[in-house]
Short mmCIF file of C-alpha atoms in Angstrom, two decimals:
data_model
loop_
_atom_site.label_atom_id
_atom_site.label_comp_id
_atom_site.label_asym_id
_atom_site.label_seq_id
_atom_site.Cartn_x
_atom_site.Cartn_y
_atom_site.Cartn_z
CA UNK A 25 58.25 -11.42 29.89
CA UNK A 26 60.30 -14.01 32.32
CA UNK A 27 57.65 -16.69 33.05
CA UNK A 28 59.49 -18.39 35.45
CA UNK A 29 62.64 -18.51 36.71
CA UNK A 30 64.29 -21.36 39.27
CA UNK A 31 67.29 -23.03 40.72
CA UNK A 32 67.54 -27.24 40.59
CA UNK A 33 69.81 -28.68 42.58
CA UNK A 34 70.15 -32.62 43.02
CA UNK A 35 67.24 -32.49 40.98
CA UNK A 36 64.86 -30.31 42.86
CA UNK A 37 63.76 -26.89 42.97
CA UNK A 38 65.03 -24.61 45.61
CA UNK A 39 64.52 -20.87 46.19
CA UNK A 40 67.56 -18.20 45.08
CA UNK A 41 68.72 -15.02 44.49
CA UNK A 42 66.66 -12.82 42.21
CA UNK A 43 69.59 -11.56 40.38
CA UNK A 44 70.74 -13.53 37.23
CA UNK A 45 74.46 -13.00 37.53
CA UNK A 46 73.93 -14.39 41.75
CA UNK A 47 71.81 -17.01 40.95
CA UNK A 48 74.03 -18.16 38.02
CA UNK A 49 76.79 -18.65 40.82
CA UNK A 50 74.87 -19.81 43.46
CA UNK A 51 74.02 -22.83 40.86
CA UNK A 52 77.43 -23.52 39.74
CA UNK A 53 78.87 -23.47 43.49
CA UNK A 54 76.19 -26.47 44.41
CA UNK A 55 76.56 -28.14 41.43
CA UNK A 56 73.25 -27.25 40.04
CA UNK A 57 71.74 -24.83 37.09
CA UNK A 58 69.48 -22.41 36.44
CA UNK A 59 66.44 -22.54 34.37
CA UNK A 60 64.78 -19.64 32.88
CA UNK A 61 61.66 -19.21 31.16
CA UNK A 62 60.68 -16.19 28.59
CA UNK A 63 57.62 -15.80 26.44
CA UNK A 64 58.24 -13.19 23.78
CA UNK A 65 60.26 -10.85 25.39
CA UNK A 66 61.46 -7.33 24.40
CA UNK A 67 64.56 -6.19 23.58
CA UNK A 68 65.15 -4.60 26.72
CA UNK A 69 63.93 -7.46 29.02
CA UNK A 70 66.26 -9.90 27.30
CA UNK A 71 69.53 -7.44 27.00
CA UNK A 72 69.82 -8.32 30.93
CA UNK A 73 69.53 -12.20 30.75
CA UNK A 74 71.97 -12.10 27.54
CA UNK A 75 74.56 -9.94 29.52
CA UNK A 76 74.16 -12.04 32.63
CA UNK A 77 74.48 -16.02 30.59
CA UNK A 78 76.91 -14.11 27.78
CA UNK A 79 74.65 -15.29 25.18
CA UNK A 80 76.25 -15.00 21.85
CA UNK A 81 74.85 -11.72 20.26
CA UNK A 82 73.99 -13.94 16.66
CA UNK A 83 71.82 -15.91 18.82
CA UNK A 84 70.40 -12.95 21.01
CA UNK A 85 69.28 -11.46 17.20
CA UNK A 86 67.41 -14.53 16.23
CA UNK A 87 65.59 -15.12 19.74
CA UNK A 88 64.38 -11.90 19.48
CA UNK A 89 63.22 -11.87 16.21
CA UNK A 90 62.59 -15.50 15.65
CA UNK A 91 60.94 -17.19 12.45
CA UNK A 92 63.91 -19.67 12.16
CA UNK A 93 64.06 -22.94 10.87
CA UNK A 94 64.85 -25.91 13.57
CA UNK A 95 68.29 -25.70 13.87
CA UNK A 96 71.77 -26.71 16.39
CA UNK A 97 74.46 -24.04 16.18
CA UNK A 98 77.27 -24.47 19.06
CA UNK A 99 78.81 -21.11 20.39
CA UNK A 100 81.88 -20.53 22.90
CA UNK A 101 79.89 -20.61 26.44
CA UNK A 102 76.66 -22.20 24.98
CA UNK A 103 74.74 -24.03 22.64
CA UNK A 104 72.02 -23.04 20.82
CA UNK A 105 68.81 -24.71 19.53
CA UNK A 106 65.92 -24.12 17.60
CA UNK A 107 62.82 -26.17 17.89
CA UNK A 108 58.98 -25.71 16.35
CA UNK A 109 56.44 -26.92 18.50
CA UNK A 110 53.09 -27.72 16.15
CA UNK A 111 49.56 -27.03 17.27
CA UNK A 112 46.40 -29.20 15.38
CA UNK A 113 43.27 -26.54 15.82
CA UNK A 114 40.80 -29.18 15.30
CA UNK A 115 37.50 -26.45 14.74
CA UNK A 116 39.53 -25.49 11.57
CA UNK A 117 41.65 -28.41 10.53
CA UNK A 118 44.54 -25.97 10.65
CA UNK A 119 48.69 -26.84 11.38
CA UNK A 120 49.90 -23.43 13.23
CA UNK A 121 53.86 -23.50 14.53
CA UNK A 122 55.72 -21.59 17.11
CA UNK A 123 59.06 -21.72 18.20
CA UNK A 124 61.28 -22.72 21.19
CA UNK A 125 64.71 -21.19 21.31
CA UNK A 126 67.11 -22.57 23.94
CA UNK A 127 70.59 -21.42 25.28
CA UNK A 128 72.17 -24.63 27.60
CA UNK A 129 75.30 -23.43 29.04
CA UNK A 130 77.34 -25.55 31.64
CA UNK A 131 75.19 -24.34 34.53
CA UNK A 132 72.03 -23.04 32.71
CA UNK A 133 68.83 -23.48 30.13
CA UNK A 134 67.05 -20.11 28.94
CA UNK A 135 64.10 -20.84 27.01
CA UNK A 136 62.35 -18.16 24.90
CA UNK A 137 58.39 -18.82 23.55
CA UNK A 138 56.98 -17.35 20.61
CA UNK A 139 53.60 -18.13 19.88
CA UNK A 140 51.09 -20.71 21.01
CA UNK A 141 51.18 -24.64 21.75
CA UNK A 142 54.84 -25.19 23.61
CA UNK A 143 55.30 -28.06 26.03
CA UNK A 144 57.17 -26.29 28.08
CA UNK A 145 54.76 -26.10 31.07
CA UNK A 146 54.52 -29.64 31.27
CA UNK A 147 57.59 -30.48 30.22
CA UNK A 148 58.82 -28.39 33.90
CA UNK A 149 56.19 -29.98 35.99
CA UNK A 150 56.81 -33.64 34.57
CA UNK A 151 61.04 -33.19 35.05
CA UNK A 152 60.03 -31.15 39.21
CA UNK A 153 58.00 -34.59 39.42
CA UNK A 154 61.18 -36.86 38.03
CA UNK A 155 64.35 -34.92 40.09
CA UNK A 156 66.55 -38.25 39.01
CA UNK A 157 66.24 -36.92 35.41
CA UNK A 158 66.53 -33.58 36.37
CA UNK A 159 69.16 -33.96 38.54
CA UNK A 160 71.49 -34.68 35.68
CA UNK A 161 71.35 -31.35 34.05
CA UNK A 162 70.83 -28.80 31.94
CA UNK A 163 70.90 -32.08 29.31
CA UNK A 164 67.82 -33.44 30.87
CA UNK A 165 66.09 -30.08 30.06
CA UNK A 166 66.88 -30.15 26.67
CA UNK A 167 65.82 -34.01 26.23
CA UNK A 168 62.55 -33.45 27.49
CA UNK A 169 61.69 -30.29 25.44
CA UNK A 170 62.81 -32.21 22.39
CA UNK A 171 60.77 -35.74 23.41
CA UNK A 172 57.74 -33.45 24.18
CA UNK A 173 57.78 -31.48 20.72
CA UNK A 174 58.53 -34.61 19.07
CA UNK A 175 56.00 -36.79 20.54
CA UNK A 176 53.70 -34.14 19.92
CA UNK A 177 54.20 -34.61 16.14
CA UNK A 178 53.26 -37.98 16.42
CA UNK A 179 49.57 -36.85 17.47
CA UNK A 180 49.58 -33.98 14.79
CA UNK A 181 50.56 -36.34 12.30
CA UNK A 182 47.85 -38.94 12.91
CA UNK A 183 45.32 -36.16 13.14
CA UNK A 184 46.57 -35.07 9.62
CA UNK A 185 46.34 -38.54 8.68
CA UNK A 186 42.27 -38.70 9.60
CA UNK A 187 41.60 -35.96 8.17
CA UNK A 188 43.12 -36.71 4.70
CA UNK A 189 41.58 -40.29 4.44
CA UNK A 190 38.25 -38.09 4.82
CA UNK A 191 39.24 -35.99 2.24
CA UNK A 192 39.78 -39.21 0.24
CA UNK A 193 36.47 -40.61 0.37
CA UNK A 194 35.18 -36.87 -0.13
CA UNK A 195 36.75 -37.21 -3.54
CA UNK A 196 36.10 -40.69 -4.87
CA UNK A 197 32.24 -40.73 -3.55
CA UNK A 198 29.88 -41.37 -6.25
CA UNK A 199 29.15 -37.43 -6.56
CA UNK A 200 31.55 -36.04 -3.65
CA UNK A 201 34.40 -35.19 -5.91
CA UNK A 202 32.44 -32.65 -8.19
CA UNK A 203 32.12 -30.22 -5.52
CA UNK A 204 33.88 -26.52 -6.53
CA UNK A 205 35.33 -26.12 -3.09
CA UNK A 206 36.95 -29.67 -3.18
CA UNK A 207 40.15 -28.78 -4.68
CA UNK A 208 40.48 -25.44 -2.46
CA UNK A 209 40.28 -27.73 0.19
CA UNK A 210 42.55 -30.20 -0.82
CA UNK A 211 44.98 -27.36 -1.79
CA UNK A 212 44.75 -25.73 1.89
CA UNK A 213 45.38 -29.12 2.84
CA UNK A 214 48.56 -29.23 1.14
CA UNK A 215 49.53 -25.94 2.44
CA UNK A 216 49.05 -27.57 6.50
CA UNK A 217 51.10 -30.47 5.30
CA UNK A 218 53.97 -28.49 4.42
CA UNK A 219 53.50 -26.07 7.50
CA UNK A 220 54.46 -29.38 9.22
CA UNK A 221 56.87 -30.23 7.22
CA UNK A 222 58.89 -26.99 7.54
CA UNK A 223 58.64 -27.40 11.47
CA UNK A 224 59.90 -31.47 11.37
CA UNK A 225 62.37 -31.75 8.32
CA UNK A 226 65.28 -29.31 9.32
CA UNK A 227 65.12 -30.77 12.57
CA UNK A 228 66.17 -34.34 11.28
CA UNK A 229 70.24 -33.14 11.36
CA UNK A 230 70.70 -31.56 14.71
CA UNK A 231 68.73 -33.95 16.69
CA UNK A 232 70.94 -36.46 15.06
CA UNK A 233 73.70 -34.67 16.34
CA UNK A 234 72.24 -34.51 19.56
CA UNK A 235 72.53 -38.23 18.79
CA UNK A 236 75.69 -39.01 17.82
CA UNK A 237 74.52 -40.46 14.63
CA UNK A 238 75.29 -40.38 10.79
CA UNK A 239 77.58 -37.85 9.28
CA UNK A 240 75.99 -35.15 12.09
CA UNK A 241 77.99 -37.28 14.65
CA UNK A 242 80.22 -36.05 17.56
CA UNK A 243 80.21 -34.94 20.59
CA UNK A 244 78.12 -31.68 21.28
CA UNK A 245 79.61 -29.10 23.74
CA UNK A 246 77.07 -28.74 27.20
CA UNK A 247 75.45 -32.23 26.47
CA UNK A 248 76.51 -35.10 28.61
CA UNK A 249 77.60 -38.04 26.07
CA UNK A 250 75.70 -40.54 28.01
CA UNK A 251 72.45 -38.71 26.87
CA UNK A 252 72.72 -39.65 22.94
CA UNK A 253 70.60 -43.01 23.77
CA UNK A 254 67.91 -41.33 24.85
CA UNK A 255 67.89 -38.19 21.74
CA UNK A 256 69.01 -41.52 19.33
CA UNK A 257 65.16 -42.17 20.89
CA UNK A 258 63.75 -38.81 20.16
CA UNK A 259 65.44 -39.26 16.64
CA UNK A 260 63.69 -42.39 15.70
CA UNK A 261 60.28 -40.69 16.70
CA UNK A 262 61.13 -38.29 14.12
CA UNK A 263 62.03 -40.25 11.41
CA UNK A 264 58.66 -42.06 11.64
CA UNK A 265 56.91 -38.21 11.68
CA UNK A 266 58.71 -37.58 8.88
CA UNK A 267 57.88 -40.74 6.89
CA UNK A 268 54.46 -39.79 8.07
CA UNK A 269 54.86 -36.31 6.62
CA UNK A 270 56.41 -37.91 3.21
CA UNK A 271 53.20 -40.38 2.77
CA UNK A 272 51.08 -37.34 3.75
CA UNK A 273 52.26 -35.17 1.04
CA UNK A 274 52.61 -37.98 -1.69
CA UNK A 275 48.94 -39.14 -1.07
CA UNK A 276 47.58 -35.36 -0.92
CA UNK A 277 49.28 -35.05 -4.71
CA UNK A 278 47.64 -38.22 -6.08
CA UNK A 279 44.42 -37.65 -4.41
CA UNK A 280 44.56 -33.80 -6.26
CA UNK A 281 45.82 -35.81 -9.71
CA UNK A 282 42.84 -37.70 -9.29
CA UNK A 283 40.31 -34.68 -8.22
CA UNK A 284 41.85 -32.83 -11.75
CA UNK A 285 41.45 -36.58 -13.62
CA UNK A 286 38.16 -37.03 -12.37
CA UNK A 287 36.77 -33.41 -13.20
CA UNK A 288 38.52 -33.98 -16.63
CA UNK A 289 36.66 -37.07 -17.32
CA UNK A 290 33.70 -35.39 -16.28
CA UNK A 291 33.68 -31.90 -18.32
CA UNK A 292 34.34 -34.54 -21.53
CA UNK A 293 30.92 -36.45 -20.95
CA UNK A 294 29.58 -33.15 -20.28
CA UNK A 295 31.21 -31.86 -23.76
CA UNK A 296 29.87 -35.06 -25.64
CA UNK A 297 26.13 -34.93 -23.76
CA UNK A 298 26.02 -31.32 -25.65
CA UNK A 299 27.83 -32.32 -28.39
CA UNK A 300 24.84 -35.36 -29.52
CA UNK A 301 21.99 -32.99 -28.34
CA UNK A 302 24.02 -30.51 -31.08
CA UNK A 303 23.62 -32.96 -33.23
CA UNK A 304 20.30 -33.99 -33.05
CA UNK A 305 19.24 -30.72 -33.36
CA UNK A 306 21.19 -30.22 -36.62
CA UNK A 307 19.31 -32.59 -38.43
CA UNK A 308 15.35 -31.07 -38.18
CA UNK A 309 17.55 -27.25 -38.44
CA UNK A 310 18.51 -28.72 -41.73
CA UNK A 311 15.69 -29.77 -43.39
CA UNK A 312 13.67 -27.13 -42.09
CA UNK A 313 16.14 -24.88 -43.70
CA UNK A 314 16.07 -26.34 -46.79
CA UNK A 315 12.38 -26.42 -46.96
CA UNK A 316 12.22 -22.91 -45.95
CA UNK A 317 14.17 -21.68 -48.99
CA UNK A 318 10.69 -20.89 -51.00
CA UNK A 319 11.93 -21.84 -54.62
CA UNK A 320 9.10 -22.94 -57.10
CA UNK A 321 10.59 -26.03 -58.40
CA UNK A 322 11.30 -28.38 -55.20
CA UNK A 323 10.59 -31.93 -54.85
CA UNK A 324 7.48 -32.54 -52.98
CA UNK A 325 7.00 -29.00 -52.66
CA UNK A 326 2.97 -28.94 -53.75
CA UNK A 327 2.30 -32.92 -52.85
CA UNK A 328 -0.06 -33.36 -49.95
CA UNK A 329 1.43 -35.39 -47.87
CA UNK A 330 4.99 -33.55 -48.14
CA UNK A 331 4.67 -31.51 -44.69
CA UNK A 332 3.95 -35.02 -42.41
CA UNK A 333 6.71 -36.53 -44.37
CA UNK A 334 8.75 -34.27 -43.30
CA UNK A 335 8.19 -34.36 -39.89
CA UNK A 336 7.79 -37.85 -39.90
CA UNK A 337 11.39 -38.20 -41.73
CA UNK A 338 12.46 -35.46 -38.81
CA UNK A 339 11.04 -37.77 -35.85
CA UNK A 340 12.72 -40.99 -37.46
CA UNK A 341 16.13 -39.43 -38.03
CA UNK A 342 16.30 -38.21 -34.63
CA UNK A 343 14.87 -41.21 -33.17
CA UNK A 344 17.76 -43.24 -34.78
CA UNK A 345 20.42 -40.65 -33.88
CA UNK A 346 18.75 -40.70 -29.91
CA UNK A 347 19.36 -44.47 -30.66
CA UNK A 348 22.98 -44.27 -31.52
CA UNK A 349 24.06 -41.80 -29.05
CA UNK A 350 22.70 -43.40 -26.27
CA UNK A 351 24.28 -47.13 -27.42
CA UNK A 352 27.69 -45.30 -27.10
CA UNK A 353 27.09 -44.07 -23.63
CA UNK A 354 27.33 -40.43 -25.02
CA UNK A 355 23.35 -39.54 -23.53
#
């Protein structure tokens, strides 16, 4: 469905044509462009925006179907770009992505939404409230969708960030780390870590494109050159999510070495507790045994005192054994 749909000239919002293909020329005439907003929409409802902007068919396929990395790929009449916009559900300490596909053209900006959590409604209303930035193009557009998405990461990341160091003390408390659901939930954790990961790391070489930076340097068709400062801004941003995203997933790994290390350590005094009560055990099992094999012609066999010897040789020997076990921290 077309969410909205608007002409920006001099960097405000004026009133057109319905019609794509007029308002398209109506922008280009004043020196303005078209901005067009879609959330998820059919086939049919985007075959008449795509025949109107001659969108590249390769790109029509993957707006429609989306589930596509982050990604710059430059076409004859238009460029086209890929961004993930990440969403922290706080309730359930869950990392869910959607995606932001954009066409800029020399006089226009379609943006199709799938899923939850894009910027795109305040990205509109903070560019209608800024019409120097807006007014210099469909470049602005694209700046502030990135610098939105981006800066967004920055709060996802820190929320990740909380929510591992209380995983960490979960796991080296005194008796925290023997729960059985702590490694499911420092697995799961994992699992939102790279969810972010996929949605940040492919986006590292076409924002540095955007940029003019590295070996991803050079100028970008539809994007005014005197732009790169400000994506060279976004950029940095997202090299610091990323390092964020790198320490994230290193720590989660050692803190899950150590859950596995700890829970080790712990099923071996476990294994040695049973193994000394085994063993004291043995010893009364033993002489009870041989005591209970009925021959005629044992020692002590028909003495008088031979049964509280016994048990009095049982209670020393496990007495002493108690003693041992207990010096060498195995009880």
């Amino acid at each position: 469905m077309i969410v909205d749909c608007a002409i920006y000239r001099d960097g405000r919002r004026t009133d057109g044509p319905e019609d794509f293909s007029d308002a398209l020329g109506e922008a280009r005439r004043a020196g303005g462009f078209v901005w067009i907003g879609l959330h998820e929409p059919t086939e049919e409802e985007f075959e008449l925006v795509s025949q109107e902007f001659g969108l590249h068919p390769l790109a029509v396929e993957d707006a429609l179907k989306a589930h596509q990395r982050p990604k710059l790929e430059v076409y004859d009449d238009s460029i086209f770009a890929v961004l993930k916009p990440v969403v922290y559900e706080p309730d359930s300490d869950a990392v869910s992505t959607g995606e932001l596909m954009i066409f800029l053209g020399d006089a226009f900006v379609v943006v199709v939404r799938h899923g939850e959590g894009s910027p795109l409604k305040a990205v509109r209303r903070r560019l209608e409230h800024e019409p120097a930035l807006l007014g210099k193009g469909p470049t602005a557009v694209l700046y502030a969708i990135a610098d939105a998405t981006v800066d967004h990461y920055l709060e996802v990341a820190v929320e990740l960030q909380t929510d591992l160091e209380e995983l960490e003390a979960e796991v080296f408390s005194p008796g925290g780390g023997g729960s059985r659901h702590t490694a499911s939930r420092i697995y799961t954790f994992k699992r939102q870590v790279l969810e972010f990961r996929r949605a940040t790391g492919p986006l590292a070489p076409p924002l540095a494109r955007l940029a003019g930076t590295g070996a991803y340097g050079g100028r970008v068709p539809f994007v005014n050159d005197r732009a790169r400062p400000f994506f060279r801004d976004v950029n940095d941003h997202l090299t610091r999510v990323n390092e964020s995203v790198e320490g994230l997933d290193r720590l989660v790994s050692d803190i899950l070495s150590a859950h596995l290390a700890q829970t080790s350590v712990r099923q071996n005094d476990d294994m040695r507790k049973i193994s000394a009560w085994a063993a004291m055990a043995a010893v009364p099992t033993m002489l009870a045994g041989i005591y209970g094999m009925n021959f005629d012609h044992m020692p002590e066999l028909h003495w008088l005192w031979g049964y509280p010897a016994v048990i009095a040789l049982m209670a020393l020997l496990e007495v002493l054994l108690f003693r041992q076990f207990k010096r060498r921290g195995w009880l």
